[in-house]
Coordinates of N, CA and C in Angstrom, one line a residue:
M1242 N 48.7 97.7 0.6 CA 48.4 96.9 -0.6 C 47.0 96.4 -0.4
N1243 N 46.2 96.6 -1.4 CA 44.8 96.1 -1.3 C 44.7 94.8 -2.1
M1244 N 44.5 93.7 -1.4 CA 44.4 92.4 -2.1 C 43.0 91.8 -2.0
T1245 N 42.6 91.2 -3.1 CA 41.3 90.5 -3.0 C 41.5 89.2 -2.3
G1246 N 40.4 88.5 -2.0 CA 40.4 87.2 -1.3 C 41.2 86.2 -2.1
K1247 N 41.0 86.3 -3.5 CA 41.7 85.3 -4.3 C 43.2 85.5 -4.3
D1248 N 43.7 86.8 -4.3 CA 45.1 87.1 -4.2 C 45.7 86.6 -2.9
T1249 N 44.9 86.8 -1.8 CA 45.4 86.4 -0.5 C 45.5 84.9 -0.5
M1250 N 44.6 84.2 -1.1 CA 44.7 82.7 -1.1 C 45.9 82.2 -1.9
Q1251 N 46.2 82.9 -3.0 CA 47.3 82.5 -3.8 C 48.6 82.7 -3.0
V1252 N 48.7 83.8 -2.3 CA 49.9 84.1 -1.5 C 50.0 83.1 -0.4
Q1253 N 48.9 82.8 0.3 CA 49.0 81.8 1.4 C 49.3 80.5 0.8
G1254 N 48.8 80.1 -0.3 CA 49.1 78.8 -0.9 C 50.6 78.7 -1.3
T1255 N 51.1 79.8 -1.8 CA 52.5 79.8 -2.2 C 53.4 79.7 -0.9
E1256 N 53.0 80.4 0.1 CA 53.7 80.4 1.4 C 53.8 78.9 1.9
E1257 N 52.6 78.3 1.9 CA 52.6 76.9 2.3 C 53.5 76.0 1.5
A1258 N 53.4 76.2 0.2 CA 54.3 75.4 -0.7 C 55.8 75.6 -0.4
M1259 N 56.1 76.9 -0.2 CA 57.5 77.2 0.2 C 57.9 76.7 1.5
K1260 N 57.0 76.7 2.5 CA 57.3 76.1 3.8 C 57.6 74.6 3.6
E1261 N 56.8 73.9 2.8 CA 57.1 72.5 2.6 C 58.4 72.3 1.9
I1262 N 58.7 73.0 0.9 CA 59.9 72.9 0.2 C 61.1 73.2 1.1
M1263 N 61.0 74.3 1.9 CA 62.1 74.6 2.8 C 62.3 73.5 3.9
R1264 N 61.2 72.9 4.3 CA 61.3 71.8 5.3 C 62.1 70.7 4.7
E1265 N 61.8 70.3 3.5 CA 62.5 69.2 2.7 C 64.0 69.7 2.5
F1266 N 64.1 70.9 2.1 CA 65.5 71.5 1.8 C 66.4 71.3 3.0
M1267 N 65.9 71.7 4.2 CA 66.7 71.7 5.4 C 66.9 70.2 5.9
E1268 N 65.8 69.5 5.9 CA 65.9 68.1 6.4 C 66.9 67.3 5.6
S1269 N 66.8 67.4 4.2 CA 67.7 66.7 3.4 C 69.2 67.1 3.6
L1270 N 69.5 68.4 3.8 CA 70.8 68.8 4.1 C 71.3 68.3 5.5
L1271 N 70.4 68.3 6.4 CA 70.8 67.8 7.8 C 71.2 66.4 7.7
E1272 N 70.5 65.6 6.8 CA 70.7 64.2 6.7 C 71.8 63.9 5.7
G1273 N 72.3 64.9 5.0 CA 73.4 64.7 4.0 C 72.8 64.0 2.7
D1274 N 71.5 64.1 2.5 CA 70.9 63.5 1.4 C 70.8 64.5 0.2
T1275 N 71.9 64.6 -0.5 CA 71.9 65.6 -1.6 C 71.0 65.2 -2.8
G1276 N 70.7 63.9 -3.0 CA 69.8 63.4 -4.0 C 68.4 63.9 -3.8
R1277 N 68.0 63.7 -2.5 CA 66.7 64.2 -2.1 C 66.6 65.7 -2.3
W1278 N 67.6 66.4 -1.9 CA 67.7 67.9 -1.9 C 67.5 68.3 -3.4
A1279 N 68.2 67.7 -4.3 CA 68.2 68.1 -5.7 C 66.9 67.9 -6.4
E1280 N 66.1 66.9 -5.8 CA 64.7 66.7 -6.4 C 63.8 67.8 -6.2
L1281 N 64.1 68.7 -5.3 CA 63.3 69.9 -5.1 C 63.3 70.9 -6.3
F1282 N 64.3 70.7 -7.2 CA 64.5 71.6 -8.3 C 63.9 71.1 -9.6
H1283 N 63.3 72.1 -10.3 CA 62.8 71.9 -11.6 C 63.9 71.5 -12.6
E1284 N 63.7 70.8 -13.7 CA 64.7 70.5 -14.6 C 65.4 71.7 -15.2
E1285 N 64.7 72.8 -15.3 CA 65.2 74.0 -15.9 C 65.6 75.1 -14.9
A1286 N 65.8 74.6 -13.7 CA 66.1 75.6 -12.5 C 67.4 76.3 -12.7
V1287 N 67.4 77.5 -12.1 CA 68.6 78.3 -12.1 C 68.9 78.6 -10.6
F1288 N 70.1 78.4 -10.2 CA 70.6 78.7 -8.8 C 71.7 79.8 -8.9
E1289 N 71.4 80.9 -8.2 CA 72.4 82.0 -8.3 C 72.9 82.4 -6.9
F1290 N 74.2 82.8 -6.9 CA 74.9 83.2 -5.7 C 75.4 84.7 -6.0
P1291 N 74.5 85.7 -5.8 CA 74.9 87.0 -6.2 C 76.1 87.6 -5.5
Y1292 N 76.4 87.1 -4.2 CA 77.5 87.6 -3.5 C 78.8 86.8 -3.6
A1293 N 78.8 85.8 -4.4 CA 80.0 84.9 -4.6 C 81.1 85.7 -5.2
P1294 N 82.3 85.5 -4.7 CA 83.5 86.2 -5.4 C 83.7 85.5 -6.7
A1295 N 84.5 86.1 -7.5 CA 84.8 85.7 -8.9 C 85.4 84.3 -8.9
S1296 N 86.1 83.9 -7.8 CA 86.8 82.6 -7.7 C 85.8 81.4 -7.4
M1297 N 84.5 81.8 -7.1 CA 83.6 80.8 -6.7 C 82.4 80.7 -7.8
I1298 N 81.7 79.7 -7.8 CA 80.6 79.5 -8.7 C 79.5 80.6 -8.4
Q1299 N 79.1 81.3 -9.4 CA 78.1 82.3 -9.3 C 76.7 82.0 -9.8
R1300 N 76.6 81.0 -10.7 CA 75.4 80.6 -11.3 C 75.4 79.1 -11.7
L1301 N 74.3 78.4 -11.5 CA 74.2 77.1 -12.0 C 72.9 77.0 -12.8
D1302 N 73.0 76.5 -14.0 CA 71.9 76.4 -15.0 C 71.5 75.0 -15.1
G1303 N 70.2 74.7 -14.7 CA 69.7 73.3 -14.9 C 69.9 72.4 -13.7
K1304 N 68.9 71.5 -13.6 CA 68.9 70.6 -12.4 C 70.2 69.7 -12.4
A1305 N 70.7 69.3 -13.6 CA 71.9 68.5 -13.6 C 73.1 69.2 -13.0
A1306 N 73.2 70.5 -13.4 CA 74.4 71.3 -12.8 C 74.2 71.5 -11.3
I1307 N 73.0 71.7 -10.9 CA 72.7 71.8 -9.4 C 73.0 70.5 -8.7
Q1308 N 72.6 69.4 -9.3 CA 72.9 68.1 -8.7 C 74.4 67.9 -8.6
D1309 N 75.1 68.2 -9.6 CA 76.6 68.0 -9.6 C 77.2 68.9 -8.6
Y1310 N 76.8 70.1 -8.5 CA 77.3 71.1 -7.5 C 77.1 70.6 -6.0
I1311 N 75.9 70.1 -5.7 CA 75.6 69.7 -4.3 C 76.1 68.4 -4.0
R1312 N 76.4 67.5 -4.9 CA 76.9 66.2 -4.7 C 78.0 66.1 -3.7
H1313 N 78.9 67.0 -3.7 CA 80.1 66.9 -2.9 C 79.9 67.7 -1.6
F1314 N 78.8 68.3 -1.4 CA 78.5 69.1 -0.2 C 78.9 68.4 1.1
P1315 N 78.4 67.1 1.3 CA 78.6 66.4 2.6 C 80.1 66.1 2.8
E1316 N 81.0 66.2 1.8 CA 82.4 66.0 1.9 C 83.1 67.3 2.4
L1317 N 82.3 68.4 2.3 CA 82.9 69.7 2.7 C 82.3 70.3 4.0
L1318 N 81.0 70.2 4.1 CA 80.4 70.8 5.3 C 79.3 69.8 5.9
V1319 N 79.2 69.8 7.2 CA 78.2 69.1 7.9 C 77.3 70.2 8.6
I1320 N 76.0 70.1 8.3 CA 75.1 71.1 8.9 C 74.5 70.4 10.1
H1321 N 74.6 71.1 11.3 CA 74.0 70.5 12.5 C 72.6 71.0 12.8
E1322 N 72.4 72.2 12.4 CA 71.0 72.8 12.7 C 70.7 74.0 11.8
F1323 N 69.5 74.2 11.5 CA 69.0 75.4 10.8 C 68.1 76.2 11.8
T1324 N 68.1 77.5 11.7 CA 67.2 78.3 12.4 C 65.8 78.2 11.8
E1325 N 64.8 78.5 12.5 CA 63.4 78.5 12.0 C 63.3 79.5 10.9
P1326 N 62.9 79.1 9.7 CA 62.8 80.0 8.6 C 61.7 81.0 8.8
V1327 N 61.9 82.3 8.3 CA 60.9 83.3 8.3 C 60.6 83.6 6.8
F1328 N 59.3 83.5 6.5 CA 58.8 83.6 5.1 C 58.2 85.0 4.9
Y1329 N 58.6 85.6 3.7 CA 58.0 86.8 3.3 C 57.3 86.6 1.9
P1330 N 56.0 86.3 1.9 CA 55.4 86.1 0.7 C 55.4 87.3 -0.2
S1331 N 55.2 87.1 -1.5 CA 55.2 88.1 -2.5 C 53.8 88.2 -3.1
S1332 N 53.5 89.3 -3.7 CA 52.2 89.4 -4.5 C 52.3 88.5 -5.7
D1333 N 53.4 88.1 -6.1 CA 53.6 87.1 -7.2 C 53.3 85.7 -6.6
P1334 N 52.3 85.0 -7.0 CA 51.9 83.8 -6.4 C 53.0 82.7 -6.5
D1335 N 54.0 82.8 -7.3 CA 55.0 81.8 -7.5 C 56.4 82.2 -6.9
R1336 N 56.4 83.3 -6.2 CA 57.7 83.8 -5.6 C 57.6 84.3 -4.2
G1337 N 58.6 84.1 -3.4 CA 58.7 84.5 -2.1 C 60.1 84.6 -1.6
V1338 N 60.3 85.1 -0.4 CA 61.6 85.3 0.2 C 61.6 84.5 1.6
V1339 N 62.7 83.9 1.8 CA 62.8 83.2 3.1 C 64.2 83.6 3.7
E1340 N 64.1 83.8 5.0 CA 65.3 84.2 5.8 C 65.6 83.1 6.8
F1341 N 66.8 82.6 6.9 CA 67.2 81.5 7.8 C 68.7 81.5 8.0
G1342 N 69.1 80.7 9.0 CA 70.5 80.5 9.2 C 70.8 79.1 9.5
C1343 N 72.1 78.8 9.6 CA 72.5 77.4 9.9 C 73.8 77.4 10.7
R1344 N 74.1 76.3 11.4 CA 75.3 76.1 12.1 C 75.8 74.7 11.8
G1345 N 77.1 74.6 11.5 CA 77.7 73.4 11.2 C 79.2 73.5 11.3
E1346 N 79.9 72.6 10.5 CA 81.3 72.7 10.6 C 81.9 72.1 9.3
S1347 N 83.2 72.5 9.0 CA 83.9 72.0 7.9 C 84.4 70.6 8.2
V1348 N 84.2 69.7 7.2 CA 84.6 68.3 7.4 C 86.2 68.3 7.4
Q1349 N 86.8 69.1 6.6 CA 88.3 69.0 6.4 C 89.0 69.8 7.5
T1350 N 88.5 70.9 7.9 CA 89.2 71.7 8.9 C 88.7 71.7 10.3
G1351 N 87.4 71.2 10.5 CA 86.8 71.2 11.8 C 86.4 72.5 12.2
K1352 N 86.6 73.6 11.4 CA 86.2 74.9 11.8 C 84.7 75.1 11.7
P1353 N 84.1 75.9 12.6 CA 82.7 76.1 12.6 C 82.2 76.8 11.3
Y1354 N 81.0 76.5 10.9 CA 80.4 77.2 9.8 C 79.1 77.7 10.3
V1355 N 79.0 79.0 10.3 CA 77.8 79.7 10.8 C 77.4 80.7 9.7
Q1356 N 76.2 80.5 9.2 CA 75.8 81.2 8.0 C 74.4 81.8 8.2
S1357 N 74.1 83.0 7.6 CA 72.8 83.6 7.5 C 72.5 83.7 6.0
Y1358 N 71.2 83.4 5.7 CA 70.7 83.4 4.3 C 69.5 84.2 4.2
I1359 N 69.4 84.9 3.1 CA 68.1 85.4 2.6 C 68.0 84.9 1.1
S1360 N 67.0 84.1 0.9 CA 66.8 83.5 -0.4 C 65.5 83.9 -1.1
V1361 N 65.7 84.2 -2.4 CA 64.5 84.6 -3.2 C 64.2 83.3 -4.0
I1362 N 63.0 82.8 -3.8 CA 62.6 81.5 -4.4 C 61.4 81.7 -5.3
E1363 N 61.6 81.1 -6.5 CA 60.4 81.1 -7.4 C 60.1 79.6 -7.7
L1364 N 58.8 79.3 -7.7 CA 58.4 77.9 -8.0 C 57.7 77.8 -9.3
K1365 N 57.8 76.6 -9.9 CA 57.1 76.2 -11.1 C 56.8 74.7 -11.0
D1366 N 55.5 74.4 -11.2 CA 55.1 73.0 -11.1 C 55.5 72.3 -9.8
G1367 N 55.4 73.1 -8.7 CA 55.7 72.5 -7.4 C 57.2 72.3 -7.1
R1368 N 58.1 72.8 -8.0 CA 59.5 72.7 -7.8 C 60.1 74.1 -7.8
I1369 N 61.4 74.1 -7.4 CA 62.1 75.4 -7.4 C 62.6 75.6 -8.8
I1370 N 62.2 76.7 -9.5 CA 62.7 77.0 -10.8 C 63.8 78.1 -10.8
H1371 N 63.8 78.9 -9.7 CA 64.9 79.9 -9.6 C 65.1 80.1 -8.1
Y1372 N 66.4 80.0 -7.7 CA 66.8 80.2 -6.3 C 67.9 81.2 -6.3
K1373 N 67.7 82.3 -5.7 CA 68.8 83.3 -5.6 C 69.2 83.4 -4.1
D1374 N 70.4 83.0 -3.9 CA 71.0 82.7 -2.5 C 71.9 83.9 -2.1
Y1375 N 71.3 84.7 -1.2 CA 72.1 85.8 -0.7 C 72.7 85.4 0.7
W1376 N 74.0 85.1 0.7 CA 74.7 84.5 1.8 C 76.1 85.2 1.9
N1377 N 76.8 84.9 3.0 CA 78.1 85.5 3.2 C 79.2 84.5 2.8
P1378 N 79.8 84.7 1.6 CA 80.8 83.7 1.2 C 82.1 83.7 2.1
L1379 N 82.3 84.8 2.8 CA 83.4 84.8 3.8 C 83.3 83.8 4.9
A1380 N 82.1 83.5 5.3 CA 81.8 82.5 6.3 C 82.2 81.1 5.8
A1381 N 81.9 80.8 4.6 CA 82.2 79.6 4.0 C 83.7 79.4 3.7
L1382 N 84.3 80.5 3.2 CA 85.8 80.4 3.0 C 86.6 80.2 4.3
E1383 N 86.1 80.9 5.3 CA 86.8 80.8 6.6 C 86.7 79.4 7.1
A1384 N 85.6 78.8 7.0 CA 85.4 77.4 7.5 C 86.1 76.4 6.6
L1385 N 86.1 76.6 5.3 CA 86.6 75.6 4.4 C 88.2 75.7 4.3
E1386 N 88.7 76.9 4.4 CA 90.1 77.1 4.2 C 90.9 77.1 5.5
G1387 N 90.1 77.2 6.6 CA 90.8 77.1 7.9 C 91.5 78.3 8.4
G1388 N 91.4 79.4 7.6 CA 92.0 80.6 8.0 C 91.0 81.7 8.4
E1389 N 91.5 82.8 8.8 CA 90.6 83.9 9.1 C 90.2 84.6 7.8
A1390 N 88.9 84.9 7.6 CA 88.4 85.6 6.4 C 88.9 87.1 6.6
K1391 N 89.5 87.6 5.5 CA 89.9 89.0 5.6 C 89.3 89.8 4.5

């Protein structure tokens, strides 16, 4: 890919913005501060879970829906650590991909929660406008339900 200096600066700038957003994203979840986490999202944000089974939420439209969804997260899962995120910038200055993982446990069952994520993130006005979360729902179901995922 042949990029001009301007294009490179935009991608680097976006990568820096995404690094800062992901730092806040992870810190707020480690602290159980879902209000702070929700502030990372634009009012018109969309959060998608492409791999979610039909019995689980597959899409959230708007910041209010995202806030409502995450509000109960600390009652379900406690995250103990995140892996260092790896960023894959895009030629689109407002979009990038980040790969990371986490380790935690279910509050109700005590079972471990170990998850790997690949997330496609789009920014608008310094906030997340679109978050597509590619994760393994079986890891969540096993931790939350206390049984073996089949």
